[in-house]
GROMACS .gro file of C-alpha atoms in nm:
model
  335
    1UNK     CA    1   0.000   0.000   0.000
    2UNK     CA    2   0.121   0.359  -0.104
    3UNK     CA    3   0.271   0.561   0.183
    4UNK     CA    4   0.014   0.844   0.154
    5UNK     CA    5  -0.314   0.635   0.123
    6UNK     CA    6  -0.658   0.763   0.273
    7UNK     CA    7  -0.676   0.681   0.662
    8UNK     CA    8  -0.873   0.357   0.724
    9UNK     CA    9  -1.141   0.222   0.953
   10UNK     CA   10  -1.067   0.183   1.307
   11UNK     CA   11  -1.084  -0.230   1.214
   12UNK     CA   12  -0.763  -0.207   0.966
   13UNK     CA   13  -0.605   0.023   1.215
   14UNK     CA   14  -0.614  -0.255   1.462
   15UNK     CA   15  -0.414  -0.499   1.194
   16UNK     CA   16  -0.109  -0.272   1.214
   17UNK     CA   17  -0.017  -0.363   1.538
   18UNK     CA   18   0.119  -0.664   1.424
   19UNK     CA   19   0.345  -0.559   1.151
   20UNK     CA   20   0.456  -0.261   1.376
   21UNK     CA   21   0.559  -0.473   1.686
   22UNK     CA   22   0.760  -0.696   1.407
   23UNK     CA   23   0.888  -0.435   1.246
   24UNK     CA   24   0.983  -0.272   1.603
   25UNK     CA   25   1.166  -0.576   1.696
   26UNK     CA   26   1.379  -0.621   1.372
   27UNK     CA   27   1.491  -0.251   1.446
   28UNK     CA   28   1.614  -0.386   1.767
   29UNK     CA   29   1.777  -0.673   1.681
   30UNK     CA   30   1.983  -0.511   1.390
   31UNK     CA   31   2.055  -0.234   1.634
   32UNK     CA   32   2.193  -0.453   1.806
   33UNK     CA   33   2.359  -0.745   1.556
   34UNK     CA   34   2.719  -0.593   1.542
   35UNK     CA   35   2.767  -0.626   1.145
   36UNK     CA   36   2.359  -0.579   1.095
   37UNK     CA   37   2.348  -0.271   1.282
   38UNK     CA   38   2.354  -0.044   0.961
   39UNK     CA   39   1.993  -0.201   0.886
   40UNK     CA   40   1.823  -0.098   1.167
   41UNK     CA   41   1.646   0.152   0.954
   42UNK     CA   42   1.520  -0.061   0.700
   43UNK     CA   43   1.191  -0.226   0.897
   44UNK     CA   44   1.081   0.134   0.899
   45UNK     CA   45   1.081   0.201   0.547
   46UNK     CA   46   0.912  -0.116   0.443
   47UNK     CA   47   0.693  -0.081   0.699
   48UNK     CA   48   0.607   0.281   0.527
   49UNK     CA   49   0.600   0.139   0.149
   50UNK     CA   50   0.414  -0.173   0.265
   51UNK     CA   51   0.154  -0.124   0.538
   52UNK     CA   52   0.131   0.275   0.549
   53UNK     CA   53   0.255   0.542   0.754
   54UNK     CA   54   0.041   0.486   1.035
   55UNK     CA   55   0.286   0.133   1.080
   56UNK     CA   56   0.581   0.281   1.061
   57UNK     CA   57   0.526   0.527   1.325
   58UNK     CA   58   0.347   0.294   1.548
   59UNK     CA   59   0.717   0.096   1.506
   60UNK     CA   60   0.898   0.352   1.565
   61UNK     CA   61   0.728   0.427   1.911
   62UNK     CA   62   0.730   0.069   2.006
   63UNK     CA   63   1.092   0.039   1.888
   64UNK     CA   64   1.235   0.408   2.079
   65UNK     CA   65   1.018   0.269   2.401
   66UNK     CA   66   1.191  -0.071   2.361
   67UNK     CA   67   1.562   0.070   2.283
   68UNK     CA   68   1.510   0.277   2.592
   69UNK     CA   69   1.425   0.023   2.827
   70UNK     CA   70   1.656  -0.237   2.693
   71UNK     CA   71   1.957   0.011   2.727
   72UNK     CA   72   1.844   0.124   3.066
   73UNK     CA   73   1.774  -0.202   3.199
   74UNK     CA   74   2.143  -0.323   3.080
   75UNK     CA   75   2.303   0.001   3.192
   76UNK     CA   76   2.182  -0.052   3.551
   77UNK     CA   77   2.249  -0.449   3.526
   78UNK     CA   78   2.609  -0.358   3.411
   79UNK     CA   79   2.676  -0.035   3.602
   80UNK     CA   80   2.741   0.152   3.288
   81UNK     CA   81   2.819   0.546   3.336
   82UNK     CA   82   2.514   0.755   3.260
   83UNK     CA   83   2.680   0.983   3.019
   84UNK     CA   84   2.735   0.674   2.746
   85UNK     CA   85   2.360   0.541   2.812
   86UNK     CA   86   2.185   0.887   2.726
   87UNK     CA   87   2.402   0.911   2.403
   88UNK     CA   88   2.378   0.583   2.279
   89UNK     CA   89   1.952   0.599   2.319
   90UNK     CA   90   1.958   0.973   2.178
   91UNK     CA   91   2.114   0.873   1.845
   92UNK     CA   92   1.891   0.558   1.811
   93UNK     CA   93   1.611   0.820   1.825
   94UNK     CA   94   1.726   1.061   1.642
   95UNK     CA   95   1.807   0.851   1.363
   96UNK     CA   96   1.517   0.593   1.378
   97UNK     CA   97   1.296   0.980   1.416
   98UNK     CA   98   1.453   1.136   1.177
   99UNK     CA   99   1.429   0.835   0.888
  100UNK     CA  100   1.046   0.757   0.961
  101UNK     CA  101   0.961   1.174   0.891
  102UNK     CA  102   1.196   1.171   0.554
  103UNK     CA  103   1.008   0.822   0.487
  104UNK     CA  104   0.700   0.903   0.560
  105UNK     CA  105   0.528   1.243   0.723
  106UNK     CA  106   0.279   1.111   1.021
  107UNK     CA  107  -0.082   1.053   0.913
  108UNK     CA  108  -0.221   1.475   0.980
  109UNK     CA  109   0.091   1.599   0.758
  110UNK     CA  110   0.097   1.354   0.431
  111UNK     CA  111  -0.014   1.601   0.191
  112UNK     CA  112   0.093   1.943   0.340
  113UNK     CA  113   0.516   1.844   0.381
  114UNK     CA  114   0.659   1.747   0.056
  115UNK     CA  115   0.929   1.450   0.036
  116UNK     CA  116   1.182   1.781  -0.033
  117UNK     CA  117   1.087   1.954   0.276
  118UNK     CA  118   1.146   1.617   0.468
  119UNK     CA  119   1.459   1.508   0.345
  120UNK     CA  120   1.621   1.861   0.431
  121UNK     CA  121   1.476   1.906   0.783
  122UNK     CA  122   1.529   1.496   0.816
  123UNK     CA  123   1.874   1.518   0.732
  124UNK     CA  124   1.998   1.819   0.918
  125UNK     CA  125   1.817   1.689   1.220
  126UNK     CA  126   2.071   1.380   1.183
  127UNK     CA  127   2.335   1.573   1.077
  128UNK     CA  128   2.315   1.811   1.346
  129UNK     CA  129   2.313   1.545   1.599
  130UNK     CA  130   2.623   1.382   1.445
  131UNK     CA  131   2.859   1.677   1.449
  132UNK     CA  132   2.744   1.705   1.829
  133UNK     CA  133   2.833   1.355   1.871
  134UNK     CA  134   3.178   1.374   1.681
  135UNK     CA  135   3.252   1.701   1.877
  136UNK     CA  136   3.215   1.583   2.180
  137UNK     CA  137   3.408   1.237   2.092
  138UNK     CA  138   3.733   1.495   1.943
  139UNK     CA  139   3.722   1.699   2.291
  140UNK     CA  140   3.821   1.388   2.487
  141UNK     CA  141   4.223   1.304   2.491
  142UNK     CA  142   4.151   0.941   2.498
  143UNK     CA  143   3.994   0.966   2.161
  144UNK     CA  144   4.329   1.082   1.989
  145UNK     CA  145   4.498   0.793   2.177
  146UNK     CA  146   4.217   0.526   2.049
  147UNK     CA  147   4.281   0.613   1.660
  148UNK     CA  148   4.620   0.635   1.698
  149UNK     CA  149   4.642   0.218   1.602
  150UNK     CA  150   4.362   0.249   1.319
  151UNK     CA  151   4.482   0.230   0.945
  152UNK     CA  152   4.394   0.571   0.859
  153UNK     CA  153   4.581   0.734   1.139
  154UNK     CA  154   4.898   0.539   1.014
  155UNK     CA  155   4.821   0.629   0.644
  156UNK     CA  156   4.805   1.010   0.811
  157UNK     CA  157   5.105   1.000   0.965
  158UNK     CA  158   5.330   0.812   0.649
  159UNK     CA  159   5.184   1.158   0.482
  160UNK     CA  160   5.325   1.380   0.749
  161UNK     CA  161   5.015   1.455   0.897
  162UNK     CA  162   5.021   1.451   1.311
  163UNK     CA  163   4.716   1.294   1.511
  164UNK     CA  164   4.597   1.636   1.601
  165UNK     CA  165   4.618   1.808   1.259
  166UNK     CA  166   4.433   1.452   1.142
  167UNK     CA  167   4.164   1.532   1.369
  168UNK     CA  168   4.115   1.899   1.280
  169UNK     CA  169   4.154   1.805   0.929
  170UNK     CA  170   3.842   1.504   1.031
  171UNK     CA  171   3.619   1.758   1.196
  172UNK     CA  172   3.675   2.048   0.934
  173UNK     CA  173   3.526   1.838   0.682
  174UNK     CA  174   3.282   1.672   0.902
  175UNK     CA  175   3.131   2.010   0.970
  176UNK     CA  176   3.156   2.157   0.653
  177UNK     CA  177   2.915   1.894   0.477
  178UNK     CA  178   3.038   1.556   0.578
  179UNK     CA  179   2.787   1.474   0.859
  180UNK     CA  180   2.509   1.603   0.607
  181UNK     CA  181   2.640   1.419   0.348
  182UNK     CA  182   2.620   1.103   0.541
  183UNK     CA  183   2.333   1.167   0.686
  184UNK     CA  184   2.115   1.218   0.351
  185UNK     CA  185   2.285   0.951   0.150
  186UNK     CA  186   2.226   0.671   0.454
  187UNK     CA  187   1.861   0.801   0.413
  188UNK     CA  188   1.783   0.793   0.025
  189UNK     CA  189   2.005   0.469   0.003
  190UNK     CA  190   1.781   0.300   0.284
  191UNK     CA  191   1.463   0.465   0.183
  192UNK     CA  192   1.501   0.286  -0.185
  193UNK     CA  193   1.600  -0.045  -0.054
  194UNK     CA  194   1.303  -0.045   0.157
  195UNK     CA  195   1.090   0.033  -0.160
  196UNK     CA  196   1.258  -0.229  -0.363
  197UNK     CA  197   1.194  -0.482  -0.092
  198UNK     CA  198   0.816  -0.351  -0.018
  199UNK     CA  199   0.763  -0.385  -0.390
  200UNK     CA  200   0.905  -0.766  -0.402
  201UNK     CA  201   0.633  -0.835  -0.137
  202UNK     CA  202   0.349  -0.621  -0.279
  203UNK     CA  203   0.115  -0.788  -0.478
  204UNK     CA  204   0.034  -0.490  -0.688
  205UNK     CA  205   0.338  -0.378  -0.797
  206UNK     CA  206   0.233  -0.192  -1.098
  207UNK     CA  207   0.080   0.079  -0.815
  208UNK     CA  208   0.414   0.218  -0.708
  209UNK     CA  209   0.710   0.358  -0.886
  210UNK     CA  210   1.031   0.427  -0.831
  211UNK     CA  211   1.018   0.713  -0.531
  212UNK     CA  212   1.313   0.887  -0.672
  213UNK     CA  213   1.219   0.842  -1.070
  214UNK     CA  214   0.992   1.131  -1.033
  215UNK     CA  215   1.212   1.366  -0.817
  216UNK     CA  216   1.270   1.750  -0.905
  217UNK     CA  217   1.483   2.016  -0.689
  218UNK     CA  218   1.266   2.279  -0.682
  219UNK     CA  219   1.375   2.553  -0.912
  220UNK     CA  220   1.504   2.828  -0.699
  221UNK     CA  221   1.790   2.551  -0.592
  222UNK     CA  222   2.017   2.645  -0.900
  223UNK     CA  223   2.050   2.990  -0.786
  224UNK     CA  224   2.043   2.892  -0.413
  225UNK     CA  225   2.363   2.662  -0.535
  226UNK     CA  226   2.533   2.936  -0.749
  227UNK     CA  227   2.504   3.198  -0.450
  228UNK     CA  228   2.581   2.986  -0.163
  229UNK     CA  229   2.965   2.867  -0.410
  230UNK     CA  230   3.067   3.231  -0.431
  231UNK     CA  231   2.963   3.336  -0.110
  232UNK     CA  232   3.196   3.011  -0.004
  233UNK     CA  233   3.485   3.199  -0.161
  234UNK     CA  234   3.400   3.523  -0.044
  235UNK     CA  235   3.380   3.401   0.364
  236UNK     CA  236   3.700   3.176   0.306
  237UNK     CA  237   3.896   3.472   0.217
  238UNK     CA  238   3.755   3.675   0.444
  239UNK     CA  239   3.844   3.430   0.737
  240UNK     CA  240   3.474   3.391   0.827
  241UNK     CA  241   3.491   3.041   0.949
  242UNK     CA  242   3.158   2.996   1.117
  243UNK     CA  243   2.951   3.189   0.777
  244UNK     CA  244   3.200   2.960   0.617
  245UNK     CA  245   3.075   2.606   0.746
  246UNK     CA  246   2.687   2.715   0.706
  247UNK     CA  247   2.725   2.793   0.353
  248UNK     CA  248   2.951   2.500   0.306
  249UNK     CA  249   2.614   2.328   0.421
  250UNK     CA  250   2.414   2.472   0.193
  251UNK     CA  251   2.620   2.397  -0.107
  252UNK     CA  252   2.644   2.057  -0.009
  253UNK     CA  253   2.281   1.994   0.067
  254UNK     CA  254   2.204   2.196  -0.292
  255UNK     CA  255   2.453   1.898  -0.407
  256UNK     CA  256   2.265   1.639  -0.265
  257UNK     CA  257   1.951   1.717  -0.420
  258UNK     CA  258   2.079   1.724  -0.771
  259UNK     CA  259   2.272   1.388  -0.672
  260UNK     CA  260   1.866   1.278  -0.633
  261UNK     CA  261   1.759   1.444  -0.911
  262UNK     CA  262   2.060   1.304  -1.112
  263UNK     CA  263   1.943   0.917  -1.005
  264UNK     CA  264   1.566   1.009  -1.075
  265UNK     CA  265   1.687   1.057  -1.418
  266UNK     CA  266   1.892   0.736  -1.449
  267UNK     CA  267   1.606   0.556  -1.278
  268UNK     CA  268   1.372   0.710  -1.534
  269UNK     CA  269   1.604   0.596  -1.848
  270UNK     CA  270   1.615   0.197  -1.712
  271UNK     CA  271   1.238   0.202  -1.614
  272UNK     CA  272   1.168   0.199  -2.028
  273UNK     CA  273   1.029  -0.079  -2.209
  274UNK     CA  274   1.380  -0.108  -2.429
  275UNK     CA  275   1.571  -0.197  -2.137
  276UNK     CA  276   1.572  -0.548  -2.044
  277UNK     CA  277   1.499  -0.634  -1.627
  278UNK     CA  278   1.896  -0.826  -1.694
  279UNK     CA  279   2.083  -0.493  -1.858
  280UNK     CA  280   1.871  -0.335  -1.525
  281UNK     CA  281   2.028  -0.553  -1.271
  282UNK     CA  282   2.416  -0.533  -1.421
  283UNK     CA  283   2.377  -0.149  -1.429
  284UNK     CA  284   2.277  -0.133  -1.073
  285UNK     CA  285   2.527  -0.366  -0.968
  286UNK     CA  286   2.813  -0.202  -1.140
  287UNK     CA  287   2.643   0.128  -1.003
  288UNK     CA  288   2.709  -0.077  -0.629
  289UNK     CA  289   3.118  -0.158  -0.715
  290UNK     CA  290   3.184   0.209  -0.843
  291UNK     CA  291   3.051   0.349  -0.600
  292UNK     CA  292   3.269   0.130  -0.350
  293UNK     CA  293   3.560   0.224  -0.571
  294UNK     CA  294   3.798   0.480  -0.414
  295UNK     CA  295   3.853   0.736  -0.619
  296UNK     CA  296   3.636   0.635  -0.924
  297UNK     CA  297   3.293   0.713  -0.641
  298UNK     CA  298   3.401   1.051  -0.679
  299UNK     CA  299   3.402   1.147  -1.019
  300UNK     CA  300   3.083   0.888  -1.035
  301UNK     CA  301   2.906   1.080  -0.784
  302UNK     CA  302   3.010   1.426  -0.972
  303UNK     CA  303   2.886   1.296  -1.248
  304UNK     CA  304   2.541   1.254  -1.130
  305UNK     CA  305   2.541   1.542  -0.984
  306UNK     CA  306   2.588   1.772  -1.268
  307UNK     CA  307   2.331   1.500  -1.473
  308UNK     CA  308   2.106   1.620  -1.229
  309UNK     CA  309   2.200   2.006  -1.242
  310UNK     CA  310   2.170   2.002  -1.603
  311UNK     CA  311   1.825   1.907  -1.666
  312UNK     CA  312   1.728   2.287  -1.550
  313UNK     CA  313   1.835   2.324  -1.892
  314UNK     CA  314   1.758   1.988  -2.063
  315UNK     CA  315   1.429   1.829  -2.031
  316UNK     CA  316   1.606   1.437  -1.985
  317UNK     CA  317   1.243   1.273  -1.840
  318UNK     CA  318   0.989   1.502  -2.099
  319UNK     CA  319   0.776   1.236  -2.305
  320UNK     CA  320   0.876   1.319  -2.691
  321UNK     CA  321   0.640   1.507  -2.917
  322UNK     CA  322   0.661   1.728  -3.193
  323UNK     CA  323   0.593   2.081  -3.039
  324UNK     CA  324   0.773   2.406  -2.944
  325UNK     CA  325   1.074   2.273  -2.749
  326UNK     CA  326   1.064   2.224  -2.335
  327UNK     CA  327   1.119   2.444  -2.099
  328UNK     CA  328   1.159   2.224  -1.743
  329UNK     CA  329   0.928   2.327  -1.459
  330UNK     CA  330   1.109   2.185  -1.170
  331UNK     CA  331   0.874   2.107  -0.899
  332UNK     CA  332   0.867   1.840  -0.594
  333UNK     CA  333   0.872   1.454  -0.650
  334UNK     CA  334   0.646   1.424  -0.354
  335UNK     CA  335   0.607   1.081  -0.341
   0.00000   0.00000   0.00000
């Protein structure tokens, strides 16, 4: 069932207890799974795709309430400090939170917050949180003394690089865009695998389409992106760190959404008749390995990045006819 479907009878309602509590309990046991733990996300996204939104918010009460206990209950078993306990059930919140809203608005805001809105108030929620998290981990002399042994401190230091200029070099990226960047990738990445695997267990697949095929940055973006670079240049040499990291933000999050836009459009291309479901499945498996690929993930996300950034200019998903030529209205993919 579609996300955004009309609200049902107070005898459907009922049925999505079950699928909630489920889909509450995978979140926990991912959370928890060592290796798994990146999943914990997913059972709210199919939950969204595949039972409404009304499920996945249910889930994500029953799985917060649950995460709460289960870390309290240990903490006091185990004698854990307080400090690590509040942290550690604050970014399961935020997170799980923060995924269900770009997911899914709850049931009194589906049609007034587009999928746009969501993703940008979504991800900076995360992103926010993050930095706060990475912050205070920096502060702390132990944490120098804990990388010291990891591979990328070593590679660091064979450049000439010393553990503190590492760190300040870790954090100056991590607040100009990295922590955003993660945080919106992790959710479009998780949000399509959890339509991918709602659709392989909905009977009427033919309802739903891809939620990113039909994505547009709104319009204003292009000139929100072209302000936000120079004024970038303008604060850096002007030593305006602090105006500098917010409009690093900006430019990054103006990125992201032509990164989406830029996968709408390759989305759109292999969702036509000519291209065969095998020639689908190699593409988005070699997508998967470059994008794994050092090096070759950069110029691969660039790429679809400007793919996206130029159809303000060239209509790449307009139907063909023989008419005056296009001119692209870029509105919201709300899906």
């Amino acid at each position: 069932m579609p996300i955004d479907a009309p609200l049902r009878p107070q005898a459907a309602k009922k049925k999505e207890l079950v699928p909630a509590l489920v889909g509450a309990g995978l979140c926990l046991f991912f959370s928890r799974s060592g290796p798994l733990a990146f999943f914990f996300l997913l059972p709210l996204g199919f939950l969204a795709f595949r039972h409404g939104s009304r499920a996945a918010w249910s889930a994500l009460f029953f799985a917060v309430a649950g995460n709460t206990f289960i870390t309290l209950g240990a903490a006091v078993t185990l004698g854990i400090p307080a400090a690590g306990v509040v942290w550690g059930v604050l970014y399961f919140t935020v997170m799980a939170l923060a995924f269900t809203w770009v997911t899914c608005a709850p049931p009194g805001f589906r049609r007034e917050v587009c999928t746009t809105v969501r993703l940008v108030t979504g991800s900076c929620l995360a992103a926010l949180f993050l930095a706060g998290m990475f912050l205070r981990a920096t502060s702390s002399p132990a944490f120098v003394e804990h990388i010291s042994g990891s591979a990328m401190m070593r590679t660091a230091l064979l450049s000439g690089l010393t553990a503190e200029a590492f760190v300040r070099s870790v954090t100056s990226v991590v607040l100009r865009g990295g922590a955003l960047v993660s945080s919106a990738l992790l959710f479009f990445l998780c949000r399509q695998v959890c339509f991918i695997l709602a659709r392989l267990f909905n009977k009427n697949r033919s309802a739903q389409t891809q939620p990113a095929a039909g994505f547009h940055a709104p319009v204003a973006v292009i000139w929100v992106l072209s302000g936000s670079l120079l004024m970038v240049v303008l604060a850096s040499m002007a030593s305006l760190e602090i105006p500098e990291i917010v409009l690093w933000n900006i430019l990054t999050f103006c990125g992201i959404l032509y990164f989406v836009q830029g996968m709408g459009i390759l989305q759109w291309f292999l969702a036509r008749p000519a291209v065969t479901p095998l020639l689908r499945l190699l593409f988005c498996v070699l997508f998967v390995v470059l994008v794994f690929s050092p090096g070759i993930n950069v110029v691969l996300i660039g790429g679809v990045v400007l793919l996206g950034i130029a159809e303000n200019w060239v209509p790449f998903r307009a139907p063909k006819s023989n008419g005056p030529p296009f001119t692209p209205q870029a509105g919201d993919g709300g899906n």
